[in-house]
Short mmCIF file of C-alpha atoms in Angstrom, two decimals:
data_model
loop_
_atom_site.label_atom_id
_atom_site.label_comp_id
_atom_site.label_asym_id
_atom_site.label_seq_id
_atom_site.Cartn_x
_atom_site.Cartn_y
_atom_site.Cartn_z
CA UNK A 1 -105.47 -119.37 42.98
CA UNK A 2 -104.16 -120.10 46.19
CA UNK A 3 -103.97 -123.80 47.17
CA UNK A 4 -106.32 -125.76 49.71
CA UNK A 5 -104.15 -125.76 53.12
CA UNK A 6 -104.21 -129.81 54.23
CA UNK A 7 -105.96 -130.02 56.86
CA UNK A 8 -103.92 -131.29 60.16
CA UNK A 9 -104.18 -133.38 63.37
CA UNK A 10 -104.24 -129.85 65.09
CA UNK A 11 -107.69 -128.63 63.09
CA UNK A 12 -109.24 -132.03 63.61
CA UNK A 13 -108.40 -132.19 67.21
CA UNK A 14 -109.82 -128.35 67.62
CA UNK A 15 -113.15 -129.63 65.74
CA UNK A 16 -114.02 -131.68 67.98
CA UNK A 17 -113.34 -129.89 71.22
CA UNK A 18 -110.36 -132.61 71.98
CA UNK A 19 -106.72 -132.48 72.56
CA UNK A 20 -104.53 -133.62 69.90
CA UNK A 21 -103.35 -136.88 71.80
CA UNK A 22 -106.64 -137.69 72.14
CA UNK A 23 -107.06 -137.75 68.15
CA UNK A 24 -103.91 -139.45 67.53
CA UNK A 25 -104.52 -142.33 69.84
CA UNK A 26 -107.98 -142.67 69.16
CA UNK A 27 -107.42 -142.92 65.27
CA UNK A 28 -104.11 -145.53 66.32
CA UNK A 29 -106.96 -147.88 68.14
CA UNK A 30 -104.87 -146.99 71.48
CA UNK A 31 -107.70 -145.21 73.08
CA UNK A 32 -111.18 -146.17 74.11
CA UNK A 33 -113.95 -143.06 73.74
CA UNK A 34 -117.56 -142.39 74.84
CA UNK A 35 -119.51 -142.48 71.71
CA UNK A 36 -120.46 -139.05 72.08
CA UNK A 37 -117.05 -138.45 71.44
CA UNK A 38 -115.88 -140.94 69.10
CA UNK A 39 -118.49 -139.28 66.52
CA UNK A 40 -117.52 -135.97 67.27
CA UNK A 41 -113.80 -137.02 66.20
CA UNK A 42 -115.45 -138.93 62.81
CA UNK A 43 -117.71 -135.95 62.07
CA UNK A 44 -115.00 -133.54 62.52
CA UNK A 45 -112.82 -136.12 60.12
CA UNK A 46 -115.14 -135.88 57.38
CA UNK A 47 -116.25 -132.70 57.35
CA UNK A 48 -112.38 -131.18 57.20
CA UNK A 49 -111.68 -134.31 54.68
CA UNK A 50 -109.00 -135.22 57.16
CA UNK A 51 -106.59 -137.90 55.43
CA UNK A 52 -104.38 -139.36 58.20
CA UNK A 53 -100.14 -139.49 57.17
CA UNK A 54 -99.96 -143.53 57.39
CA UNK A 55 -95.95 -142.94 57.73
CA UNK A 56 -96.78 -140.53 60.46
CA UNK A 57 -98.90 -143.19 62.25
CA UNK A 58 -96.75 -145.93 61.38
CA UNK A 59 -93.88 -143.96 63.32
CA UNK A 60 -95.77 -143.01 66.05
CA UNK A 61 -96.19 -146.89 67.30
CA UNK A 62 -92.40 -147.16 66.80
CA UNK A 63 -93.09 -148.84 63.48
CA UNK A 64 -91.85 -148.26 59.64
CA UNK A 65 -93.77 -150.99 58.06
CA UNK A 66 -90.32 -151.27 55.92
CA UNK A 67 -87.86 -154.24 56.55
CA UNK A 68 -84.19 -153.91 54.55
CA UNK A 69 -82.88 -156.17 52.52
CA UNK A 70 -78.98 -156.32 52.32
CA UNK A 71 -77.50 -158.23 49.67
CA UNK A 72 -73.64 -158.31 48.08
CA UNK A 73 -74.25 -158.06 44.42
CA UNK A 74 -77.67 -157.43 43.01
CA UNK A 75 -76.12 -158.24 39.59
CA UNK A 76 -75.57 -162.09 40.68
CA UNK A 77 -78.98 -164.59 39.37
CA UNK A 78 -78.75 -165.79 42.99
CA UNK A 79 -79.10 -162.65 44.74
CA UNK A 80 -81.34 -161.58 42.32
CA UNK A 81 -83.65 -164.44 42.84
CA UNK A 82 -83.19 -164.04 46.64
CA UNK A 83 -84.57 -160.78 46.53
CA UNK A 84 -87.88 -160.84 44.02
CA UNK A 85 -88.83 -163.77 46.36
CA UNK A 86 -88.52 -161.29 49.62
CA UNK A 87 -89.97 -158.58 47.95
CA UNK A 88 -93.08 -160.94 46.80
CA UNK A 89 -92.83 -162.08 50.52
CA UNK A 90 -93.13 -158.45 51.98
CA UNK A 91 -95.91 -157.53 48.97
CA UNK A 92 -98.51 -160.16 50.16
CA UNK A 93 -97.92 -158.44 54.27
CA UNK A 94 -98.52 -154.77 53.03
CA UNK A 95 -94.56 -154.04 53.74
CA UNK A 96 -92.41 -152.46 51.87
CA UNK A 97 -88.67 -153.39 51.22
CA UNK A 98 -85.41 -150.94 50.93
CA UNK A 99 -82.68 -152.81 49.21
CA UNK A 100 -79.34 -152.53 50.12
CA UNK A 101 -76.23 -153.52 47.79
CA UNK A 102 -73.02 -153.79 49.58
CA UNK A 103 -70.45 -154.73 47.16
CA UNK A 104 -69.82 -157.99 49.32
CA UNK A 105 -67.93 -154.63 51.32
CA UNK A 106 -67.75 -155.09 55.10
CA UNK A 107 -67.98 -151.34 55.74
CA UNK A 108 -71.09 -150.65 53.69
CA UNK A 109 -72.58 -153.89 55.42
CA UNK A 110 -71.63 -152.55 58.49
CA UNK A 111 -73.59 -149.28 57.55
CA UNK A 112 -76.53 -150.61 56.75
CA UNK A 113 -76.76 -152.51 60.02
CA UNK A 114 -76.79 -149.59 61.89
CA UNK A 115 -80.06 -148.02 59.88
CA UNK A 116 -81.98 -150.21 62.32
CA UNK A 117 -80.51 -148.54 65.36
CA UNK A 118 -81.57 -145.31 63.79
CA UNK A 119 -85.42 -147.31 63.06
CA UNK A 120 -85.12 -146.52 59.07
CA UNK A 121 -86.35 -150.08 59.04
CA UNK A 122 -88.36 -152.32 61.19
CA UNK A 123 -85.26 -155.40 60.69
CA UNK A 124 -82.83 -156.84 58.07
CA UNK A 125 -82.72 -160.00 56.16
CA UNK A 126 -79.03 -159.51 55.74
CA UNK A 127 -76.92 -161.66 53.09
CA UNK A 128 -72.67 -161.86 53.13
CA UNK A 129 -70.68 -163.61 51.07
CA UNK A 130 -66.99 -163.07 52.89
CA UNK A 131 -65.62 -163.92 56.35
CA UNK A 132 -66.53 -161.61 59.49
CA UNK A 133 -63.40 -160.74 61.81
CA UNK A 134 -66.29 -160.35 64.33
CA UNK A 135 -67.26 -156.87 63.73
CA UNK A 136 -70.67 -157.63 62.01
CA UNK A 137 -71.22 -160.82 64.35
CA UNK A 138 -70.69 -157.50 67.04
CA UNK A 139 -72.98 -155.21 65.41
CA UNK A 140 -76.04 -157.60 64.28
CA UNK A 141 -76.22 -158.82 68.77
CA UNK A 142 -76.36 -155.27 69.12
CA UNK A 143 -79.07 -154.14 66.65
CA UNK A 144 -81.17 -157.18 67.14
CA UNK A 145 -83.98 -157.91 64.59
CA UNK A 146 -81.60 -159.60 62.11
CA UNK A 147 -82.26 -163.14 59.99
CA UNK A 148 -78.84 -164.38 58.40
CA UNK A 149 -79.60 -165.82 55.43
CA UNK A 150 -77.60 -168.32 52.74
CA UNK A 151 -73.98 -167.79 54.77
CA UNK A 152 -73.02 -167.63 58.35
CA UNK A 153 -72.09 -164.41 60.63
CA UNK A 154 -70.44 -167.11 63.16
CA UNK A 155 -70.38 -165.50 66.04
CA UNK A 156 -74.34 -163.84 65.78
CA UNK A 157 -76.80 -164.84 67.98
CA UNK A 158 -80.14 -164.53 66.25
CA UNK A 159 -82.10 -166.52 63.53
CA UNK A 160 -79.94 -167.92 60.73
CA UNK A 161 -81.60 -169.62 57.43
CA UNK A 162 -79.08 -171.48 54.72
CA UNK A 163 -79.52 -174.44 52.38
CA UNK A 164 -78.61 -178.00 53.37
CA UNK A 165 -74.66 -177.32 51.85
CA UNK A 166 -73.66 -180.66 53.29
CA UNK A 167 -76.36 -182.62 52.05
CA UNK A 168 -75.69 -181.05 48.48
CA UNK A 169 -72.24 -181.73 48.85
CA UNK A 170 -72.90 -185.56 49.52
CA UNK A 171 -75.55 -185.90 46.47
CA UNK A 172 -72.79 -184.62 44.05
CA UNK A 173 -70.34 -187.55 45.59
CA UNK A 174 -73.10 -189.76 45.47
CA UNK A 175 -73.72 -189.26 42.09
CA UNK A 176 -69.81 -188.74 41.04
CA UNK A 177 -69.22 -192.58 42.97
CA UNK A 178 -72.35 -193.96 40.74
CA UNK A 179 -69.95 -193.56 37.55
CA UNK A 180 -67.04 -194.15 38.65
CA UNK A 181 -65.31 -191.36 39.72
CA UNK A 182 -62.81 -192.03 42.45
CA UNK A 183 -60.44 -188.81 41.64
CA UNK A 184 -62.44 -185.23 42.11
CA UNK A 185 -61.50 -181.49 42.28
CA UNK A 186 -63.54 -179.25 44.39
CA UNK A 187 -63.55 -175.70 43.51
CA UNK A 188 -65.23 -173.57 45.97
CA UNK A 189 -65.54 -170.46 48.03
CA UNK A 190 -63.57 -168.51 50.71
CA UNK A 191 -61.80 -171.38 52.97
CA UNK A 192 -63.77 -169.54 56.26
CA UNK A 193 -67.66 -169.86 54.79
CA UNK A 194 -69.48 -172.21 55.86
CA UNK A 195 -70.87 -173.29 52.48
CA UNK A 196 -67.44 -173.98 51.48
CA UNK A 197 -66.83 -176.05 54.47
CA UNK A 198 -70.16 -178.10 54.43
CA UNK A 199 -70.34 -178.88 50.50
CA UNK A 200 -66.99 -180.35 50.89
CA UNK A 201 -68.04 -182.40 54.17
CA UNK A 202 -70.30 -183.66 52.29
CA UNK A 203 -68.94 -184.40 48.91
CA UNK A 204 -65.88 -185.97 51.27
CA UNK A 205 -68.47 -188.40 52.87
CA UNK A 206 -70.04 -189.78 50.00
CA UNK A 207 -66.96 -190.50 48.08
CA UNK A 208 -65.75 -192.40 51.33
CA UNK A 209 -68.30 -194.28 51.78
CA UNK A 210 -68.13 -195.77 48.34
CA UNK A 211 -64.18 -195.73 47.77
CA UNK A 212 -62.85 -195.30 51.60
CA UNK A 213 -58.83 -194.88 51.35
CA UNK A 214 -59.15 -194.92 47.50
CA UNK A 215 -61.26 -191.97 47.09
CA UNK A 216 -59.01 -188.83 46.49
CA UNK A 217 -60.07 -185.09 46.32
CA UNK A 218 -58.24 -182.10 45.70
CA UNK A 219 -59.80 -178.65 46.35
CA UNK A 220 -59.39 -175.30 45.22
CA UNK A 221 -60.40 -173.08 46.99
CA UNK A 222 -60.68 -168.96 46.94
CA UNK A 223 -64.32 -167.20 45.43
CA UNK A 224 -67.51 -167.67 44.38
CA UNK A 225 -67.15 -165.89 41.20
CA UNK A 226 -66.64 -166.75 37.03
CA UNK A 227 -62.85 -164.97 37.31
CA UNK A 228 -61.86 -167.45 40.05
CA UNK A 229 -63.70 -170.15 37.75
CA UNK A 230 -61.17 -169.16 35.14
CA UNK A 231 -58.21 -169.27 37.47
CA UNK A 232 -58.87 -172.72 39.00
CA UNK A 233 -59.54 -174.15 35.57
CA UNK A 234 -56.02 -172.85 34.72
CA UNK A 235 -54.33 -174.06 37.42
CA UNK A 236 -56.07 -177.39 37.02
CA UNK A 237 -54.88 -176.98 33.12
CA UNK A 238 -51.35 -176.60 34.06
CA UNK A 239 -51.53 -179.22 36.77
CA UNK A 240 -52.19 -182.12 33.99
CA UNK A 241 -55.86 -182.78 34.81
CA UNK A 242 -55.30 -184.02 37.95
CA UNK A 243 -59.03 -185.40 38.76
CA UNK A 244 -61.58 -186.87 36.47
CA UNK A 245 -64.31 -184.86 37.98
CA UNK A 246 -65.13 -181.34 39.05
CA UNK A 247 -67.22 -180.39 41.81
CA UNK A 248 -67.81 -176.52 40.88
CA UNK A 249 -69.67 -175.23 44.09
CA UNK A 250 -71.49 -172.25 42.45
CA UNK A 251 -72.99 -171.13 39.36
CA UNK A 252 -70.51 -168.44 38.86
CA UNK A 253 -67.57 -170.73 38.99
CA UNK A 254 -68.56 -173.09 36.51
CA UNK A 255 -69.30 -170.92 34.30
CA UNK A 256 -65.79 -169.62 34.47
CA UNK A 257 -64.52 -173.30 33.91
CA UNK A 258 -66.58 -174.00 30.88
CA UNK A 259 -65.02 -170.88 29.28
CA UNK A 260 -61.94 -171.93 29.84
CA UNK A 261 -62.05 -174.83 28.63
CA UNK A 262 -64.26 -174.07 25.99
CA UNK A 263 -61.08 -172.21 24.58
CA UNK A 264 -58.59 -174.73 25.76
CA UNK A 265 -60.35 -177.97 23.64
CA UNK A 266 -61.28 -179.91 26.92
CA UNK A 267 -64.68 -181.19 26.38
CA UNK A 268 -67.36 -181.89 29.20
CA UNK A 269 -67.84 -185.06 30.38
CA UNK A 270 -65.63 -186.87 27.63
CA UNK A 271 -62.50 -185.37 28.90
CA UNK A 272 -63.57 -184.22 32.27
CA UNK A 273 -66.86 -184.31 34.49
CA UNK A 274 -68.40 -181.02 35.89
CA UNK A 275 -71.52 -180.61 38.35
CA UNK A 276 -72.51 -177.13 39.34
CA UNK A 277 -74.14 -175.55 42.61
CA UNK A 278 -76.64 -173.85 42.89
CA UNK A 279 -78.24 -173.94 39.81
CA UNK A 280 -80.31 -170.40 39.22
CA UNK A 281 -78.92 -169.98 36.00
CA UNK A 282 -79.72 -171.06 32.57
CA UNK A 283 -77.21 -174.19 33.13
CA UNK A 284 -79.60 -176.10 30.81
CA UNK A 285 -78.20 -174.22 27.79
CA UNK A 286 -74.58 -174.89 28.30
CA UNK A 287 -73.24 -177.16 25.95
CA UNK A 288 -73.46 -180.20 27.42
CA UNK A 289 -76.40 -179.10 29.77
CA UNK A 290 -74.95 -178.80 33.53
CA UNK A 291 -75.85 -181.32 36.49
CA UNK A 292 -76.02 -178.91 39.74
CA UNK A 293 -77.53 -179.35 42.67
CA UNK A 294 -80.31 -176.58 43.04
CA UNK A 295 -80.91 -174.03 45.90
CA UNK A 296 -84.16 -173.38 46.83
CA UNK A 297 -83.82 -169.80 46.38
CA UNK A 298 -87.17 -168.31 46.30
CA UNK A 299 -88.14 -170.54 49.65
CA UNK A 300 -85.04 -168.73 51.56
CA UNK A 301 -86.36 -165.63 50.44
CA UNK A 302 -90.25 -166.32 51.33
CA UNK A 303 -88.67 -168.43 54.66
CA UNK A 304 -86.43 -165.15 55.95
CA UNK A 305 -89.08 -162.55 55.54
CA UNK A 306 -91.27 -164.94 57.60
CA UNK A 307 -88.46 -165.68 60.51
CA UNK A 308 -87.91 -162.14 60.65
CA UNK A 309 -91.67 -160.72 60.71
CA UNK A 310 -93.02 -163.61 63.39
CA UNK A 311 -89.98 -163.76 65.93
CA UNK A 312 -90.52 -162.89 69.07
CA UNK A 313 -88.05 -159.74 69.44
CA UNK A 314 -89.22 -158.88 72.67
CA UNK A 315 -87.40 -161.87 74.51
CA UNK A 316 -84.87 -161.05 76.91
CA UNK A 317 -82.54 -163.92 75.94
CA UNK A 318 -80.54 -163.64 72.23
CA UNK A 319 -82.59 -165.33 69.38
CA UNK A 320 -80.44 -168.27 68.41
CA UNK A 321 -81.42 -170.73 65.98
CA UNK A 322 -80.02 -172.33 62.28
CA UNK A 323 -82.67 -173.75 60.14
CA UNK A 324 -81.64 -175.87 57.03
CA UNK A 325 -84.05 -175.76 53.91
CA UNK A 326 -83.45 -178.86 50.98
CA UNK A 327 -81.64 -179.46 48.00
CA UNK A 328 -82.13 -181.74 45.62
CA UNK A 329 -79.57 -182.53 42.21
CA UNK A 330 -80.50 -181.74 38.68
CA UNK A 331 -79.13 -184.50 36.73
CA UNK A 332 -78.36 -183.74 32.91
CA UNK A 333 -75.34 -184.06 30.84
CA UNK A 334 -72.31 -183.36 32.14
CA UNK A 335 -71.40 -186.28 34.22
CA UNK A 336 -70.07 -189.24 32.52
CA UNK A 337 -68.05 -192.14 33.51
CA UNK A 338 -63.99 -191.49 34.02
CA UNK A 339 -62.26 -190.69 30.73
CA UNK A 340 -59.57 -194.10 30.05
CA UNK A 341 -56.24 -192.60 29.76
#
């Protein structure tokens, strides 16, 4: 038995005695017709059991009702939580999300950005985790409809959304100062990234506010990874533990650090105090539970979607803005007064 042929827009137009364009514009709400014509089209749709193709209708409006989300790594709990928040916010608006994981590679980021130019998505929430040589910014500025989240692309003139990294560093410094730590080691990501710079700046400001020239801050910078946390811990041990407290500027760094300390018999906080940043992973289950700055990751994802959808992208001038979301310190048991040597 032959399958029933799907009714087309052309069939409806022929049945109603009007053009295909008239039916299309009527369905898209872009045409005001006499009541008699409206009734003929509606009757034809009902008789022929025509079901409009929503994808085709969206494309006819120059929209896909799909946004793109570019992240470095979906295995990282921080980015996984961010993805979930964007998905929920998009669903509440009837939007779909296409996810692109870049493996933190610039070539993949550039490829995904170019999809906007080909109208595959209506806009991008864009997250990178490495410095830009200018290529990303140039493509972002050319394509538009991009919101940069979490880390900066410095020359991009689009809305940007970050947590308040400097205030987070300041809260770390204040907490350590309250326990009497004057010599602190900062372990951060790449030197060029704003999160690395601002978290360090806040830490420095807080310690100098309490101790002035007596404050000493050593710095190891490299990557927000578990492996770099391990490398930093080994270096700390090789340098004869040059600080009484450590600010590990991501959950991943903190995990690598703690692994090596545990293997080496270094006790937290008896031998050295440690504070983390992000608080997305189960830091409360560590031994001891880790004090950390908590980023509002879900709020970042939700606000990013709002910025993307509510920004007036039709303006002639480039849209450049920076919005900061607040962070908070979650105090647990990984900080104590400096060990007496």
